[in-house]
Amino acid sequence: FGPSSLLDVLCSGSGARLALGTSVISYLIVYNEASAPSLLFAVVLATIYGTMAARCKTSLRSLQMPYVRATNKFDFGCLFLAIWLDALAAMCACAALARTLSACLDAMTGGLARILILGRNAPTNEPWPDVLGVSAVFLVTGMFMLGLEHSRAFSLILTLGMFGLNAILSAVGWWRGDLLAWSTEHSFQPDGISSVFLAAALLTYSFPSDWPQQHRSGRFTITLITGLVSISLLLTAICLSTVVHYKAHEDYVAVPLFNILDESGFHKLVPASACMLLLTSSAAFLELFPELYGIVVRLATSEWRILSKQISYESSESGNPVLAVFIAGSMCAMLAFACPLQHLSYTLAAGHMAGVFLRAFYLLYTPYRPKFMAPSSESSLSYSRLSTAPIAKSSSCSSAATSSSSRLKRSLWNIGLPKHSGLKKPKTKTRNKQELEKEWLLLGEPTSPCPQREGRDVESTILSDGEPPPSDFEYPEKFDKSDSDTSTDIDAIVDEYREKIKVTTAGPLERSVRVPTVSSWRVTIFAIVVIALGIALCVAGLMMHWAPAALTGGIGVLIVTIMMGFIPKYTGSVINVSSVLCGMSLLMGIILFSSCAVHSWPGLLIWLMAGLILVIRCDKYCCNCFEHTSMLNAQLIPSVSGKTNPGSAAGSTSNLAGPSTSIRIPRPPKGVGVVSLPQRINGHR
């Protein structure tokens, strides 16, 4: 562990999320939504939920999406909608920062920028349309299209701006602060526990969405970054509790920092605080915007194949994906142009929690689903009757082969040693020791010492009633030697020996292997239905302010998720998340989502509909990546040919058998092995 690893985590987007939470979202909550004590307790809930959400997303990092896409459409749809909702949350975050930039520029000029662009009658709080915000988005988009890359300098600017803001807020709280917010009887204003849930929902995006590698130094980095975010939010809530006293406002204030300074008598600090907030917001925007167009590029790669692959192409001059940057900038500009900051903050929280919900749901049911739904008693092997047509011979022995009309007698043991009537058995040639050692090497036996075999007939040795040959299997002592066709049928022989051969496994292996079955999968489905009913009961109890119903639902979900740990599942694979963690993530996510769904459900519904249309269009019309049978059939080209070998006799049995049917398979490229479709990438999970 070193300072570089922590700096890498902060520069990968966690620092921008922290700046957005401490510099923008916290002020919006305290001034417009809930009281400062509610924000303080909401930080604890947001820390718990943010930790579980990051754990769920990190566990899916090494998941092979081509394998998921080829095996199960429902799984692929869940994971795609999760990343699709992450794109919505990133767009809302960038648009919220752009509108904050617009307000800061207006405050630094004393309102002249707004008057020159929109006129004197434009509202001072949140002007519509926000021309300055759109201009800021287009400026950043053009910079990235021309070759601007993510740098640690953005994190340095962000850190300086955050320190400046915290210094100003601490100074105001020290000079003019009081503890009246903690002395009131109803601290959780205005709606009690619902205000705490709303504040926690709005703060969930402030925590890191992804963790580094799960080794010792990685765990320490995870703990440190989570503690840093939580402590920063707690200190901000404490400082705001000494300055802001909650009261209802008619209009939603976009940047409450300026109003707080005016009400506290520090209006001269407004330009300085606007400059600090401008630096923080711009640096956070520069860090979050690459994450947004990175999602667009990822959806266009061969891993997802949702968007056109031309979108992911990088420009030869700038080195950045120009089309992806333009698409991301256009979406952000549309949101910043017309969407108010209240709706942006609500949609930001709803999109983030909906993505976490889909990942937790996927992790909850995937380990318990059996890989194969067929019963284990049935064998997957299929046997067919061997062809009894004799092999084509040369012209010298063709007359002897056609004169014998009797079929060749074969059994399971002399399948490679047929008896040819009218032919003498060739004499066994003596071999030297070197040739015998080569043969043993081909058979996989030890080379030394080389045992000497007896000169007995192989067929008589196998079919004799004496001592059976040494083997790991238990063969029957006798079998019927019938001259009928049914006794030579390989299907009858296989069925006969299947009943008598017993294969035993070791005791520890039987105790350790517990794979899901159809019965356990039905139990899992029933448990998931019970979890859904418990979550619905808990949410209904909270909405009706009925504590027994809420407690009953929450405790029921906890008990069922604990009991799911005893159901057989696949362990030791890429996905290894506790069912309790997934169940609690679902419960907390729905509770927090219900508190902010009032202003966010229309936009979230439209975005989900667009994602579903993309998935269905990709499945049905854009590509045939799901149709593996058609791909295999395209490679198997049957050809019926009646041509015979010119070297064979005119009366050979190959001509009597009629035209032969063959299958031509295209040859793979040179240096590439034969790969069957679909191919299991991760093995058994």
XYZ file of C-alpha atoms in Angstrom, residues 57-573:
517
model
C -20.411 -4.096 -8.714
C -16.850 -5.183 -7.955
C -17.848 -8.861 -7.935
C -18.988 -8.560 -11.574
C -15.763 -7.005 -12.814
C -14.236 -10.220 -14.223
C -17.520 -11.535 -15.630
C -17.241 -12.513 -19.295
C -20.115 -10.781 -21.045
C -19.812 -12.711 -24.356
C -20.431 -15.942 -22.431
C -23.383 -14.416 -20.557
C -24.818 -13.099 -23.789
C -24.501 -16.459 -25.509
C -26.038 -18.494 -22.687
C -28.876 -16.454 -21.175
C -30.708 -13.439 -22.562
C -32.341 -12.541 -19.257
C -28.984 -12.271 -17.478
C -27.583 -10.174 -20.279
C -30.632 -7.900 -20.173
C -30.253 -7.324 -16.427
C -26.560 -6.499 -16.672
C -27.074 -4.248 -19.697
C -29.856 -2.286 -18.003
C -27.599 -1.878 -14.967
C -24.838 -0.256 -17.013
C -27.477 1.667 -18.971
C -28.730 3.171 -15.698
C -25.145 3.952 -14.702
C -24.935 6.043 -17.873
C -28.105 7.897 -16.819
C -26.639 8.618 -13.375
C -23.383 9.878 -14.902
C -25.303 12.146 -17.309
C -27.372 13.617 -14.481
C -24.233 14.188 -12.398
C -22.492 16.010 -15.258
C -25.599 18.094 -15.977
C -25.929 19.037 -12.278
C -22.300 20.149 -12.217
C -22.847 22.156 -15.418
C -25.791 24.024 -13.905
C -23.717 24.690 -10.783
C -20.977 26.093 -13.027
C -23.529 28.374 -14.655
C -24.683 29.721 -11.281
C -21.080 30.273 -10.185
C -20.241 32.237 -13.331
C -23.337 34.365 -12.837
C -22.428 35.036 -9.197
C -18.836 35.958 -10.052
C -20.044 38.594 -12.535
C -22.682 39.946 -10.161
C -25.567 38.817 -12.393
C -24.327 40.624 -15.504
C -23.804 37.416 -17.512
C -27.436 36.396 -17.015
C -28.726 39.882 -17.867
C -26.642 40.111 -21.056
C -27.767 36.682 -22.311
C -31.404 36.387 -21.159
C -32.324 39.961 -20.249
C -33.282 41.674 -17.007
C -36.493 39.706 -16.562
C -34.679 36.360 -16.326
C -35.024 34.625 -12.915
C -32.006 34.873 -10.658
C -32.335 31.435 -9.107
C -32.442 28.990 -12.022
C -32.692 30.683 -15.411
C -34.303 28.800 -18.243
C -32.846 27.964 -20.650
C -29.443 27.653 -19.014
C -27.263 28.953 -21.811
C -24.142 29.179 -19.656
C -24.465 25.548 -18.582
C -24.861 24.360 -22.160
C -21.871 26.442 -23.193
C -19.765 24.863 -20.456
C -20.769 21.359 -21.608
C -19.940 22.123 -25.233
C -16.604 23.635 -24.215
C -15.596 20.519 -22.267
C -16.850 18.261 -25.067
C -14.778 20.122 -27.642
C -11.694 19.920 -25.444
C -12.003 16.132 -25.146
C -12.687 15.771 -28.870
C -9.506 17.695 -29.617
C -7.407 15.370 -27.458
C -7.776 16.375 -23.815
C -6.979 13.420 -21.563
C -7.772 12.723 -17.960
C -5.003 13.967 -15.696
C -4.209 14.084 -12.011
C -4.128 17.845 -12.319
C -7.932 17.747 -12.288
C -7.819 16.036 -8.903
C -5.408 18.649 -7.617
C -7.711 21.476 -8.692
C -10.672 19.643 -7.176
C -8.875 19.196 -3.862
C -7.895 22.872 -3.672
C -11.457 23.947 -4.374
C -12.865 21.612 -1.713
C -10.404 22.887 0.873
C -11.358 26.472 0.046
C -15.087 25.746 0.378
C -14.651 23.897 3.655
C -12.524 26.738 5.016
C -15.213 29.305 4.167
C -17.989 27.158 5.678
C -15.961 26.489 8.836
C -15.234 30.189 9.280
C -18.909 31.119 8.917
C -19.938 28.406 11.373
C -17.298 29.515 13.876
C -18.335 33.162 13.827
C -22.115 32.943 13.409
C -22.999 29.352 14.220
C -25.279 28.002 16.968
C -26.769 24.706 18.098
C -30.445 25.546 17.718
C -30.934 22.769 15.171
C -30.142 20.161 17.841
C -32.349 21.646 20.535
C -35.700 21.333 18.805
C -38.074 18.519 19.663
C -38.491 17.389 16.059
C -34.951 17.167 14.736
C -35.852 15.146 11.642
C -37.721 17.856 9.809
C -39.942 18.033 7.865
C -41.225 14.427 7.549
C -39.412 12.504 10.260
C -37.796 9.249 9.170
C -38.829 9.842 5.545
C -36.574 12.897 5.472
C -33.651 10.739 6.607
C -34.336 8.228 3.845
C -34.589 10.989 1.231
C -31.286 12.516 2.313
C -29.615 9.094 2.301
C -30.943 8.385 -1.186
C -29.521 11.632 -2.552
C -26.121 10.911 -0.961
C -25.685 7.373 -2.313
C -23.900 8.558 -5.456
C -21.184 10.229 -3.369
C -19.512 6.924 -2.503
C -17.146 4.976 -4.786
C -18.934 2.714 -7.241
C -16.039 0.307 -7.722
C -13.254 -1.064 -5.541
C -9.656 -2.032 -6.349
C -8.405 -5.609 -6.276
C -9.386 -7.712 -3.263
C -5.950 -8.224 -1.706
C -4.595 -6.979 1.603
C -3.503 -3.532 0.420
C -6.678 -3.261 -1.659
C -8.884 -3.875 1.375
C -6.994 -1.208 3.309
C -7.486 1.240 0.433
C -11.202 0.405 0.351
C -11.554 1.084 4.075
C -9.572 4.301 3.819
C -11.480 5.768 0.882
C -14.877 4.816 2.348
C -13.918 6.349 5.689
C -12.659 9.498 3.957
C -15.946 10.001 2.108
C -18.024 9.285 5.208
C -15.999 11.600 7.465
C -16.085 14.401 4.890
C -19.869 14.182 4.637
C -20.218 14.062 8.433
C -18.050 17.171 8.891
C -20.035 18.999 6.223
C -23.304 18.039 7.934
C -22.021 19.208 11.323
C -20.872 22.563 9.927
C -24.168 23.087 8.110
C -26.148 22.226 11.255
C -24.616 25.238 13.006
C -25.454 27.659 10.197
C -28.678 26.513 8.510
C -32.024 26.244 10.282
C -34.534 24.366 8.227
C -37.526 26.241 6.905
C -39.782 25.699 3.938
C -39.015 27.651 0.750
C -41.323 28.421 -2.125
C -38.688 27.920 -4.801
C -36.007 25.281 -5.008
C -32.681 27.084 -4.503
C -30.076 25.838 -6.966
C -26.887 26.985 -5.167
C -27.707 27.423 -1.444
C -24.157 28.456 -0.532
C -24.699 32.007 -1.747
C -27.978 32.335 0.183
C -26.318 30.994 3.346
C -23.561 33.604 3.093
C -26.070 36.408 2.501
C -28.241 35.367 5.447
C -25.194 35.100 7.739
C -23.925 38.563 6.805
C -20.942 37.419 4.707
C -22.154 38.627 1.319
C -18.657 39.898 0.496
C -17.454 36.310 0.447
C -19.877 35.378 -2.355
C -17.419 35.996 -5.268
C -14.635 34.088 -3.474
C -16.889 31.172 -2.634
C -18.211 31.191 -6.225
C -14.620 30.952 -7.470
C -13.877 27.992 -5.140
C -17.094 26.254 -6.143
C -16.313 26.904 -9.812
C -12.936 25.200 -9.470
C -14.452 22.240 -7.639
C -17.330 21.780 -10.070
C -15.207 22.124 -13.186
C -12.617 19.619 -11.937
C -15.354 17.168 -10.920
C -16.989 17.570 -14.342
C -13.672 16.860 -16.068
C -13.330 13.652 -14.043
C -16.883 12.375 -14.472
C -17.212 13.110 -18.189
C -14.621 10.463 -19.252
C -16.596 7.914 -17.247
C -19.719 8.798 -19.228
C -18.259 8.502 -22.714
C -16.328 5.440 -21.516
C -19.690 3.717 -20.983
C -20.700 4.683 -24.531
C -17.463 3.204 -25.883
C -17.943 0.044 -23.837
C -21.416 -0.530 -25.257
C -19.974 -0.267 -28.765
C -17.186 -2.813 -28.275
C -17.371 -6.530 -29.036
C -17.982 -7.244 -25.350
C -21.520 -5.771 -25.459
C -22.243 -5.122 -29.161
C -25.194 -2.833 -28.454
C -24.113 0.266 -30.353
C -22.322 0.489 -33.656
C -18.640 -0.403 -33.471
C -17.697 2.775 -35.366
C -18.550 4.740 -32.216
C -15.613 3.204 -30.363
C -13.050 4.149 -33.030
C -10.378 6.540 -31.811
C -9.300 9.483 -33.895
C -5.823 9.283 -35.372
C -5.197 12.936 -34.548
C -6.606 13.351 -31.036
C -6.494 9.750 -29.829
C -9.989 9.966 -28.287
C -13.235 8.359 -29.501
C -14.732 11.458 -31.130
C -18.188 10.018 -31.797
C -18.565 8.698 -28.245
C -17.469 12.044 -26.790
C -19.924 13.889 -29.010
C -22.823 11.602 -28.036
C -22.076 11.954 -24.319
C -21.711 15.732 -24.584
C -24.951 16.080 -26.506
C -26.908 14.121 -23.886
C -25.418 16.201 -21.057
C -26.163 19.422 -22.902
C -29.816 18.496 -23.365
C -30.211 17.771 -19.646
C -28.365 20.914 -18.586
C -30.377 23.032 -21.016
C -33.858 22.432 -19.624
C -33.871 20.074 -16.625
C -34.039 21.772 -13.191
C -31.480 20.880 -10.566
C -34.068 19.286 -8.282
C -35.111 16.790 -10.951
C -31.471 16.157 -11.836
C -30.558 15.287 -8.249
C -33.565 13.002 -7.845
C -32.972 11.231 -11.172
C -29.283 10.889 -10.328
C -30.104 9.018 -7.105
C -32.860 6.926 -8.710
C -30.710 5.837 -11.649
C -27.819 4.864 -9.391
C -30.013 2.835 -7.023
C -31.874 1.137 -9.880
C -28.568 -0.071 -11.335
C -27.504 -1.407 -7.929
C -30.879 -3.137 -7.598
C -30.435 -5.012 -10.891
C -26.917 -6.148 -9.993
C -27.980 -7.316 -6.540
C -30.917 -9.205 -8.026
C -28.646 -10.884 -10.574
C -26.181 -11.898 -7.859
C -29.012 -13.223 -5.704
C -30.419 -15.803 -8.112
C -27.488 -16.685 -10.389
C -25.492 -19.000 -8.039
C -28.612 -21.066 -7.279
C -29.676 -21.682 -10.875
C -28.625 -25.119 -12.178
C -26.480 -25.220 -15.261
C -28.375 -28.126 -16.788
C -32.105 -28.632 -16.293
C -32.095 -32.272 -17.510
C -32.359 -34.968 -14.797
C -29.034 -36.356 -13.687
C -30.157 -39.992 -14.106
C -30.358 -39.723 -17.885
C -27.126 -40.068 -19.769
C -26.042 -37.496 -22.293
C -24.331 -40.151 -24.438
C -26.075 -41.614 -27.446
C -25.074 -44.836 -29.159
C -25.917 -46.021 -32.654
C -25.619 -49.350 -34.415
C -22.276 -49.735 -36.112
C -22.209 -50.182 -39.852
C -21.559 -53.781 -40.898
C -20.513 -52.986 -44.446
C -17.042 -54.400 -45.153
C -14.189 -52.128 -45.961
C -13.299 -51.631 -49.612
C -10.380 -53.849 -50.625
C -7.932 -53.794 -53.447
C -8.510 -55.592 -56.750
C -6.486 -58.630 -55.686
C -8.852 -59.627 -52.872
C -12.157 -58.118 -54.148
C -13.482 -61.481 -55.424
C -13.004 -63.132 -52.030
C -14.795 -60.248 -50.283
C -17.854 -60.297 -52.581
C -18.253 -64.080 -52.465
C -18.807 -64.133 -48.699
C -22.343 -62.782 -48.088
C -22.430 -63.442 -44.343
C -22.091 -60.450 -42.041
C -19.043 -59.964 -39.869
C -19.621 -60.936 -36.252
C -18.544 -58.263 -33.829
C -18.686 -57.824 -30.121
C -17.638 -55.203 -27.649
C -14.260 -56.799 -27.232
C -13.245 -57.923 -30.742
C -14.536 -54.803 -32.479
C -11.090 -54.088 -33.834
C -10.230 -57.726 -34.609
C -12.711 -59.045 -37.222
C -12.444 -62.601 -38.515
C -12.049 -62.778 -42.274
C -13.090 -66.083 -43.799
C -10.811 -67.482 -46.403
C -7.811 -65.541 -45.175
C -4.931 -66.938 -43.243
C -3.770 -65.302 -40.078
C -0.478 -63.583 -40.694
C 2.455 -64.646 -38.687
C 3.508 -62.489 -35.812
C 6.717 -60.691 -36.578
C 9.345 -60.561 -33.956
C 10.185 -57.136 -32.719
C 13.233 -55.926 -31.015
C 13.252 -54.251 -27.622
C 13.416 -50.716 -29.052
C 10.207 -51.165 -31.058
C 8.397 -52.537 -28.015
C 9.452 -49.549 -25.945
C 8.133 -47.169 -28.612
C 4.803 -48.976 -28.567
C 4.591 -48.706 -24.790
C 5.308 -44.996 -25.047
C 2.398 -44.540 -27.447
C 0.102 -46.444 -25.117
C 1.075 -44.247 -22.195
C 2.617 -47.069 -20.111
C 5.971 -46.892 -18.320
C 8.982 -47.551 -20.495
C 11.015 -49.564 -18.042
C 10.876 -52.351 -17.117
C 9.160 -53.560 -20.276
C 7.016 -56.624 -19.426
C 6.969 -59.624 -21.697
C 3.587 -60.733 -22.961
C 2.553 -64.308 -23.508
C 1.988 -65.439 -27.026
C -1.687 -66.263 -26.524
C -4.488 -65.381 -28.848
C -6.041 -62.079 -27.812
C -9.595 -63.054 -28.693
C -9.480 -66.391 -26.908
C -7.986 -64.734 -23.840
C -10.783 -62.170 -23.550
C -13.615 -64.591 -24.262
C -12.313 -67.341 -22.015
C -14.000 -68.274 -18.744
C -10.790 -68.005 -16.790
C -9.473 -65.159 -14.727
C -10.657 -61.789 -16.063
C -8.075 -59.223 -17.085
C -7.081 -56.656 -14.448
C -9.144 -53.452 -14.688
C -10.730 -50.771 -12.567
C -14.199 -51.889 -13.573
C -16.217 -54.966 -12.676
C -17.055 -56.935 -15.798
C -19.542 -59.817 -16.024
C -18.087 -63.269 -16.023
C -20.103 -64.599 -18.933
C -22.145 -63.213 -21.757
C -24.311 -64.746 -24.410
C -22.561 -65.814 -27.581
C -25.449 -65.721 -29.986
C -25.240 -65.770 -33.735
C -28.295 -63.544 -34.111
C -28.104 -59.919 -35.080
C -29.470 -58.705 -31.773
C -26.538 -60.153 -29.841
C -24.126 -58.163 -31.939
C -25.978 -54.921 -31.477
C -23.885 -52.461 -29.525
C -26.944 -50.856 -27.958
C -27.939 -54.091 -26.227
C -24.412 -54.675 -25.004
C -24.106 -51.157 -23.604
C -27.452 -51.478 -21.804
C -26.371 -54.832 -20.352
C -23.102 -53.537 -18.959
C -24.579 -50.263 -17.749
C -26.568 -52.176 -15.152
C -23.599 -54.207 -13.914
C -20.775 -51.692 -13.879
C -20.531 -49.751 -10.636
C -18.447 -46.644 -10.387
C -17.808 -45.426 -6.863
C -16.385 -42.097 -5.765
C -14.500 -41.118 -2.661
C -16.376 -40.080 0.430
C -14.974 -36.515 0.806
C -15.893 -35.746 -2.819
C -19.516 -36.702 -2.210
C -19.703 -34.496 0.843
C -18.099 -31.447 -0.824
C -20.006 -31.388 -4.123
C -23.483 -29.888 -3.708
C -24.618 -28.510 -7.023
C -28.025 -26.920 -7.631
C -30.787 -29.092 -8.996
C -34.254 -28.436 -10.363
C -35.760 -28.958 -6.904
C -33.342 -26.541 -5.234
C -34.012 -24.024 -8.012
C -37.732 -24.159 -7.234
C -36.985 -23.558 -3.564
C -34.843 -20.566 -4.564
C -37.652 -19.099 -6.657
C -40.027 -19.480 -3.724
C -37.500 -17.740 -1.432
C -37.129 -14.842 -3.888
C -40.918 -14.444 -3.994
C -40.997 -14.353 -0.181
C -38.242 -11.722 -0.208
C -40.273 -9.597 -2.627
C -43.339 -9.853 -0.383
C -41.270 -8.909 2.669
C -39.832 -5.864 0.910
C -43.317 -4.775 -0.184
C -44.591 -5.168 3.386
C -41.689 -3.130 4.775
C -42.156 -0.298 2.264
C -45.905 -0.220 2.874
C -45.338 -0.030 6.627
C -42.943 2.894 6.214
C -45.308 4.782 3.920
C -48.245 4.285 6.299
C -46.039 4.991 9.343
C -46.870 1.566 10.780
C -43.732 0.313 12.541
C -44.827 -3.348 13.158
C -45.391 -3.977 9.452
C -42.051 -2.414 8.506
C -40.156 -4.412 11.133
C -41.914 -7.640 10.174
C -41.036 -7.215 6.518
C -37.399 -6.306 7.195
C -36.830 -9.158 9.648
C -38.546 -11.586 7.280
C -36.229 -10.611 4.427
C -33.187 -11.056 6.698
C -34.305 -14.526 7.859
C -35.061 -15.760 4.330
C -31.705 -14.564 2.984
C -29.916 -16.324 5.842
C -31.805 -19.532 5.074
C -30.827 -19.262 1.407
C -27.254 -19.925 2.483
C -28.199 -23.577 3.081
C -29.514 -24.090 -0.464
C -26.998 -25.753 -2.847
C -25.236 -23.241 -5.043
C -22.118 -22.858 -7.143
C -19.229 -21.611 -5.026
C -15.639 -20.704 -5.680
C -16.406 -18.953 -8.960
